[in-house]
XYZ file of C-alpha atoms in Angstrom:
408
model
C 113.212 -114.835 47.139
C 111.572 -112.935 44.248
C 112.540 -114.805 41.171
C 109.629 -115.529 38.787
C 109.392 -119.283 38.313
C 107.448 -120.593 35.200
C 106.868 -124.244 35.260
C 106.357 -125.655 31.795
C 103.884 -128.369 31.308
C 103.904 -131.018 28.667
C 100.611 -132.707 28.456
C 99.772 -136.180 27.213
C 95.919 -135.869 26.899
C 94.389 -135.797 23.477
C 91.392 -133.666 24.462
C 91.813 -130.237 22.889
C 89.841 -127.183 23.202
C 88.458 -125.639 19.984
C 89.718 -122.239 20.970
C 88.218 -118.665 21.153
C 86.574 -116.797 18.304
C 89.274 -115.546 15.898
C 88.051 -111.990 16.355
C 88.300 -112.054 20.173
C 91.150 -110.101 21.608
C 92.065 -110.087 25.283
C 93.203 -106.836 26.815
C 95.970 -106.715 29.424
C 93.741 -106.314 32.290
C 92.159 -108.804 34.764
C 88.525 -108.192 33.777
C 89.220 -109.174 30.303
C 91.790 -111.923 31.008
C 89.501 -113.579 33.489
C 86.807 -113.828 30.983
C 88.664 -116.201 28.829
C 86.975 -119.724 28.963
C 89.232 -122.437 30.233
C 90.185 -124.997 27.618
C 88.071 -127.965 28.057
C 90.887 -130.502 28.069
C 92.121 -129.478 31.413
C 88.766 -130.001 33.375
C 88.412 -133.332 31.570
C 91.894 -134.525 32.400
C 91.278 -134.402 36.230
C 94.739 -135.975 37.130
C 98.297 -134.710 36.401
C 101.907 -135.434 37.652
C 104.037 -132.663 39.035
C 107.866 -133.132 38.815
C 110.325 -131.062 41.017
C 113.790 -131.747 39.727
C 116.855 -129.490 39.624
C 120.074 -128.601 41.370
C 118.428 -129.087 44.840
C 118.251 -132.740 43.808
C 121.970 -133.033 44.382
C 122.126 -132.412 48.203
C 118.594 -134.022 48.316
C 118.391 -133.144 51.925
C 115.370 -131.697 53.731
C 113.440 -130.145 50.859
C 113.857 -128.440 47.420
C 114.251 -125.131 49.255
C 117.799 -126.288 50.302
C 119.510 -123.019 49.299
C 116.987 -120.908 51.145
C 117.133 -123.130 54.296
C 120.840 -123.224 54.231
C 121.808 -119.743 53.358
C 118.922 -117.333 53.903
C 117.458 -118.506 57.057
C 120.400 -120.714 58.135
C 118.363 -123.494 59.623
C 120.561 -125.638 61.969
C 119.989 -129.038 60.392
C 121.033 -127.727 57.053
C 124.077 -125.906 58.271
C 125.079 -129.022 60.203
C 124.581 -131.157 57.130
C 126.929 -128.956 55.076
C 129.529 -128.737 57.837
C 129.576 -132.623 58.090
C 129.562 -133.448 54.477
C 131.225 -130.645 52.381
C 134.278 -128.572 52.681
C 134.363 -125.074 54.206
C 133.502 -122.436 51.559
C 131.481 -124.805 49.496
C 128.808 -122.795 47.560
C 125.343 -123.852 46.324
C 126.361 -123.183 42.742
C 128.987 -125.964 43.069
C 126.271 -128.486 43.304
C 125.282 -127.833 39.634
C 128.160 -129.947 38.178
C 126.914 -132.868 40.233
C 123.451 -132.471 38.698
C 124.420 -135.151 36.109
C 121.106 -136.803 34.960
C 123.250 -139.581 33.335
C 120.221 -142.137 33.720
C 117.497 -139.606 32.627
C 115.519 -141.570 30.003
C 112.578 -139.271 28.958
C 110.893 -142.110 27.168
C 110.877 -144.144 30.424
C 109.573 -141.243 32.302
C 106.642 -140.791 29.772
C 105.857 -144.454 30.180
C 105.767 -144.149 34.036
C 103.442 -141.152 33.709
C 101.288 -143.006 31.052
C 100.878 -146.019 33.461
C 99.780 -143.720 36.286
C 96.681 -142.581 34.356
C 97.695 -139.015 34.459
C 96.645 -136.921 31.622
C 99.264 -134.088 31.840
C 102.648 -133.473 33.474
C 104.075 -130.302 34.876
C 107.885 -130.240 35.084
C 109.708 -127.655 37.002
C 111.426 -125.667 34.178
C 113.006 -123.259 36.794
C 112.682 -123.301 40.523
C 113.166 -120.378 42.910
C 116.973 -120.289 42.877
C 116.889 -119.570 39.232
C 118.568 -122.723 37.549
C 116.719 -123.387 34.278
C 116.430 -126.865 33.052
C 116.944 -125.632 29.470
C 119.633 -123.565 27.835
C 118.533 -120.150 28.924
C 120.593 -117.268 27.418
C 119.588 -114.989 30.276
C 120.784 -117.478 32.917
C 124.343 -118.004 31.725
C 126.203 -120.941 33.217
C 123.294 -121.468 35.471
C 121.323 -123.865 33.341
C 121.218 -127.516 32.302
C 122.980 -127.076 29.036
C 125.926 -124.886 30.094
C 126.542 -127.099 33.197
C 125.410 -130.342 34.854
C 123.593 -132.607 32.501
C 124.541 -130.406 29.420
C 121.292 -131.171 27.787
C 117.863 -129.544 27.426
C 115.871 -131.384 29.984
C 112.609 -129.542 29.301
C 112.923 -130.184 25.553
C 113.940 -133.933 25.918
C 110.846 -134.608 28.171
C 108.581 -132.452 25.882
C 109.578 -134.611 22.919
C 108.880 -137.904 24.759
C 105.436 -136.994 25.934
C 104.327 -134.914 22.872
C 104.560 -137.765 20.262
C 100.817 -137.222 19.864
C 99.475 -134.385 21.818
C 100.443 -130.801 22.520
C 98.316 -128.753 24.941
C 100.079 -126.673 27.449
C 100.022 -125.325 31.012
C 102.038 -122.486 32.436
C 102.219 -123.079 36.087
C 103.628 -119.865 37.658
C 105.098 -119.565 41.100
C 107.466 -117.336 43.107
C 105.283 -114.304 42.626
C 104.431 -113.330 46.169
C 106.910 -110.578 46.861
C 105.709 -108.143 44.191
C 102.388 -107.078 42.552
C 101.282 -108.257 39.126
C 102.401 -104.950 37.652
C 106.061 -105.730 38.604
C 106.051 -109.090 36.812
C 104.143 -107.557 33.854
C 101.648 -110.363 34.112
C 98.723 -109.049 32.369
C 100.796 -108.031 29.373
C 102.237 -111.400 29.231
C 98.973 -113.194 29.535
C 97.303 -110.996 26.793
C 100.085 -112.061 24.456
C 99.745 -115.720 25.546
C 95.951 -115.740 24.975
C 95.976 -113.684 21.759
C 99.134 -114.385 19.827
C 101.204 -117.256 21.259
C 101.550 -120.572 19.289
C 99.414 -122.234 21.978
C 96.849 -119.484 22.427
C 93.851 -121.741 21.906
C 94.901 -124.612 24.272
C 97.123 -123.123 26.950
C 95.940 -123.020 30.465
C 97.431 -120.955 33.359
C 97.199 -120.896 37.253
C 96.491 -117.989 39.565
C 100.060 -117.129 40.817
C 100.703 -113.924 38.857
C 101.555 -111.384 41.684
C 100.705 -110.658 45.310
C 97.038 -110.879 45.998
C 96.165 -112.846 42.691
C 95.836 -116.175 44.480
C 92.241 -117.435 44.167
C 91.238 -114.339 42.187
C 92.815 -114.089 38.724
C 94.166 -116.450 36.217
C 92.904 -119.693 34.512
C 92.517 -122.379 37.182
C 93.044 -121.584 40.878
C 95.655 -123.178 43.096
C 95.078 -120.795 46.004
C 97.729 -122.476 48.203
C 99.816 -125.652 48.112
C 97.627 -128.714 49.083
C 94.583 -126.478 48.822
C 91.478 -128.694 49.924
C 88.120 -126.834 49.797
C 85.312 -128.283 51.992
C 82.563 -126.813 49.865
C 82.061 -126.840 45.943
C 84.098 -123.770 44.443
C 82.442 -121.682 41.702
C 85.754 -121.682 39.723
C 88.024 -124.418 38.286
C 90.736 -125.282 40.829
C 93.740 -127.685 41.260
C 95.087 -129.385 44.311
C 98.844 -129.913 44.176
C 100.218 -132.302 46.602
C 103.192 -134.601 46.944
C 103.845 -138.418 47.409
C 106.646 -137.466 49.810
C 104.575 -135.767 52.455
C 107.299 -133.331 53.588
C 109.145 -132.409 50.543
C 108.513 -131.714 46.828
C 112.035 -132.479 45.748
C 113.848 -135.886 46.179
C 115.322 -136.521 49.766
C 117.856 -139.108 50.466
C 116.663 -138.886 54.094
C 113.090 -139.853 53.161
C 111.474 -142.655 55.205
C 108.744 -144.992 54.068
C 106.424 -143.707 56.716
C 106.685 -140.291 54.981
C 105.374 -141.497 51.694
C 101.817 -141.325 50.868
C 100.191 -144.733 50.565
C 97.793 -145.758 47.800
C 94.596 -145.325 49.809
C 95.653 -141.804 50.783
C 96.398 -140.906 47.100
C 93.051 -142.264 46.080
C 91.246 -140.347 48.856
C 93.078 -137.218 47.687
C 91.971 -137.841 44.174
C 88.290 -138.371 45.289
C 88.306 -135.364 47.560
C 89.582 -133.206 44.697
C 87.525 -134.446 41.651
C 84.254 -134.740 43.536
C 84.587 -130.992 44.318
C 85.401 -130.094 40.719
C 89.137 -130.049 40.983
C 92.214 -131.548 39.321
C 94.827 -133.454 41.398
C 98.277 -132.608 40.477
C 100.461 -135.265 42.234
C 104.123 -134.541 42.748
C 107.232 -136.780 42.650
C 110.929 -135.863 42.875
C 113.488 -137.523 40.692
C 117.259 -138.067 41.751
C 120.075 -136.105 40.541
C 121.056 -138.936 38.258
C 117.650 -138.781 36.474
C 115.822 -141.725 37.811
C 112.268 -141.693 39.375
C 112.669 -143.542 42.699
C 111.136 -147.028 42.596
C 108.638 -146.262 45.562
C 107.244 -143.418 43.525
C 106.985 -145.536 40.477
C 105.096 -148.258 42.386
C 102.664 -145.622 43.818
C 102.027 -144.077 40.359
C 101.490 -147.542 38.703
C 99.078 -148.610 41.555
C 96.984 -145.352 40.861
C 96.935 -146.218 37.268
C 95.739 -149.708 37.812
C 92.883 -148.306 40.027
C 91.969 -145.763 37.346
C 91.982 -148.456 34.714
C 88.827 -149.829 36.539
C 87.443 -146.596 38.047
C 88.501 -143.900 35.545
C 84.986 -143.637 34.118
C 83.869 -141.909 37.377
C 86.911 -139.585 37.176
C 87.843 -138.451 33.711
C 85.527 -135.933 32.144
C 83.241 -136.105 35.170
C 81.310 -133.127 36.695
C 80.421 -132.589 40.389
C 77.025 -133.942 41.382
C 74.575 -132.209 43.619
C 76.232 -133.989 46.575
C 79.926 -134.296 46.663
C 80.477 -136.429 49.689
C 78.161 -137.960 52.217
C 78.682 -136.692 55.689
C 80.905 -138.884 57.893
C 81.114 -141.545 55.350
C 83.743 -142.827 52.746
C 81.430 -142.224 49.839
C 82.079 -139.616 47.010
C 79.924 -138.644 44.071
C 80.639 -137.621 40.548
C 78.304 -137.463 37.484
C 78.630 -137.719 33.630
C 75.599 -137.037 31.532
C 72.615 -138.693 33.329
C 74.873 -141.234 35.156
C 75.735 -140.736 38.760
C 78.945 -142.483 40.262
C 79.270 -143.357 43.864
C 82.745 -144.288 44.961
C 83.349 -145.900 48.255
C 86.677 -146.902 49.922
C 85.299 -149.008 52.958
C 83.564 -152.279 52.217
C 80.456 -152.646 54.442
C 80.729 -155.544 56.761
C 77.153 -156.732 56.125
C 77.630 -156.426 52.349
C 74.976 -153.758 52.239
C 76.077 -150.284 51.053
C 73.699 -147.437 52.152
C 73.683 -144.432 49.788
C 71.699 -141.706 51.461
C 71.684 -139.077 48.707
C 70.317 -140.683 45.363
C 66.560 -140.678 44.722
C 65.522 -143.776 42.973
C 62.914 -144.253 40.186
C 61.319 -147.192 38.397
C 64.211 -147.174 35.816
C 67.030 -147.199 38.371
C 69.926 -149.448 37.543
C 73.048 -150.122 39.597
C 76.310 -151.642 38.408
C 79.840 -151.759 39.768
C 82.549 -150.661 37.326
C 84.486 -153.693 36.267
C 81.498 -155.984 36.749
C 78.973 -156.259 34.013
C 76.065 -157.831 35.899
C 73.572 -155.323 37.551
C 73.346 -155.319 41.454
C 70.246 -155.796 43.537
C 69.072 -152.756 45.334
C 66.003 -151.409 47.148
C 64.820 -148.005 48.466
C 66.121 -147.291 51.954
C 63.427 -147.052 54.732
C 64.700 -143.461 55.379
C 66.168 -142.012 52.211
C 68.318 -143.058 49.508
C 68.965 -146.650 48.494
C 70.415 -149.891 49.737
C 72.749 -151.762 47.384
C 73.368 -155.432 47.973
C 76.960 -156.386 47.405
C 76.818 -160.139 48.624
C 76.783 -161.327 44.989
C 80.289 -160.021 44.439
C 83.174 -162.303 45.698
C 85.915 -160.261 47.580
C 88.353 -162.454 45.592
C 87.081 -161.222 42.177
C 86.798 -157.593 43.011
C 87.874 -155.522 39.966
C 90.011 -153.121 42.101
C 91.116 -152.602 45.664
C 91.243 -149.439 47.771
C 87.934 -148.274 46.304
C 85.001 -149.307 44.210
C 82.596 -147.430 42.076
C 78.877 -147.865 41.585
C 77.334 -146.465 38.537
C 73.810 -145.294 39.092
C 71.424 -144.782 36.243
C 67.882 -143.548 36.511
C 68.543 -141.645 39.796
C 68.075 -137.989 40.550
């Protein structure tokens, strides 16, 4: 399928980029476009929510690529599903009338996102089968105003989450079947960066034509669930999904297929310590509700971030990202280094191999004001003594953060 899918982002972060110099004009070529600095709010945000919602949420079977799997490649399980549950001759377009969104409350969605600790949200404005979640004049009768919900879903959610803030992301996809010249990508981006209403705050990804992945654009996605093992030299994002097998909602989802909280936190740490942003996906129902299991996961992440967010938001990669064969990740902010660990040591002594101590070294745990005792390790690094902390009074679960000051 070769449709161009732009995914609008409505952000709830208040960190805005001052913009480019007013006399700077970007040319419609990659050398010029790639020289644009990335607005700083995006790197500082670290964590966003991805939402896949559309006509595919009606059959809610298999994945959001329902039409493709059913009609284009005719996968047996999809063909059988339709034969068993729908009359002969039923078409994909007939699902649109059942995309009702009668329980869609954009303010409640915004509150769920706020509680998650996410600083921006990316909503699928249009998925690959072309249905637009706004009243598009070039998608007649195949949009959320002409049929289905009969409302501008993008606009309604935008209004709910933009009551204070308005940075933007254009998250492009569906580009792989043609080069950027076919999509007129460079001309569009030059307009976006020079003359659009969001020219000073907008960020873009790297999906602008065959061969653009990991090469051109604002931040790099490279691939779905992209997870580098070394520190990239360009800002990047990992998009992954709470339902491990689908981006859209599935009625046939099982609990074992849902990421648990420790896995989500590990994904966040693996991403942020290597300089990336985590874009965590959920799939709402056709009625417009966020499944309770997704709400629970997002709220739990938010509770963890309430304690440990200092090590995440606006952080930078340290000289060491993760200690080999351990569950210890590092980030930094100014002169402070943060060591996040997800496995409590059985002897209450945590060995950090990478930090180099000094006479001014101070160690604290986020959420606990009293400094912790430590000493230099006989080999290298430091030993931190955790015995003074009662497991019953830990400020968080599934991961704890040590703030190290006076280390190199």
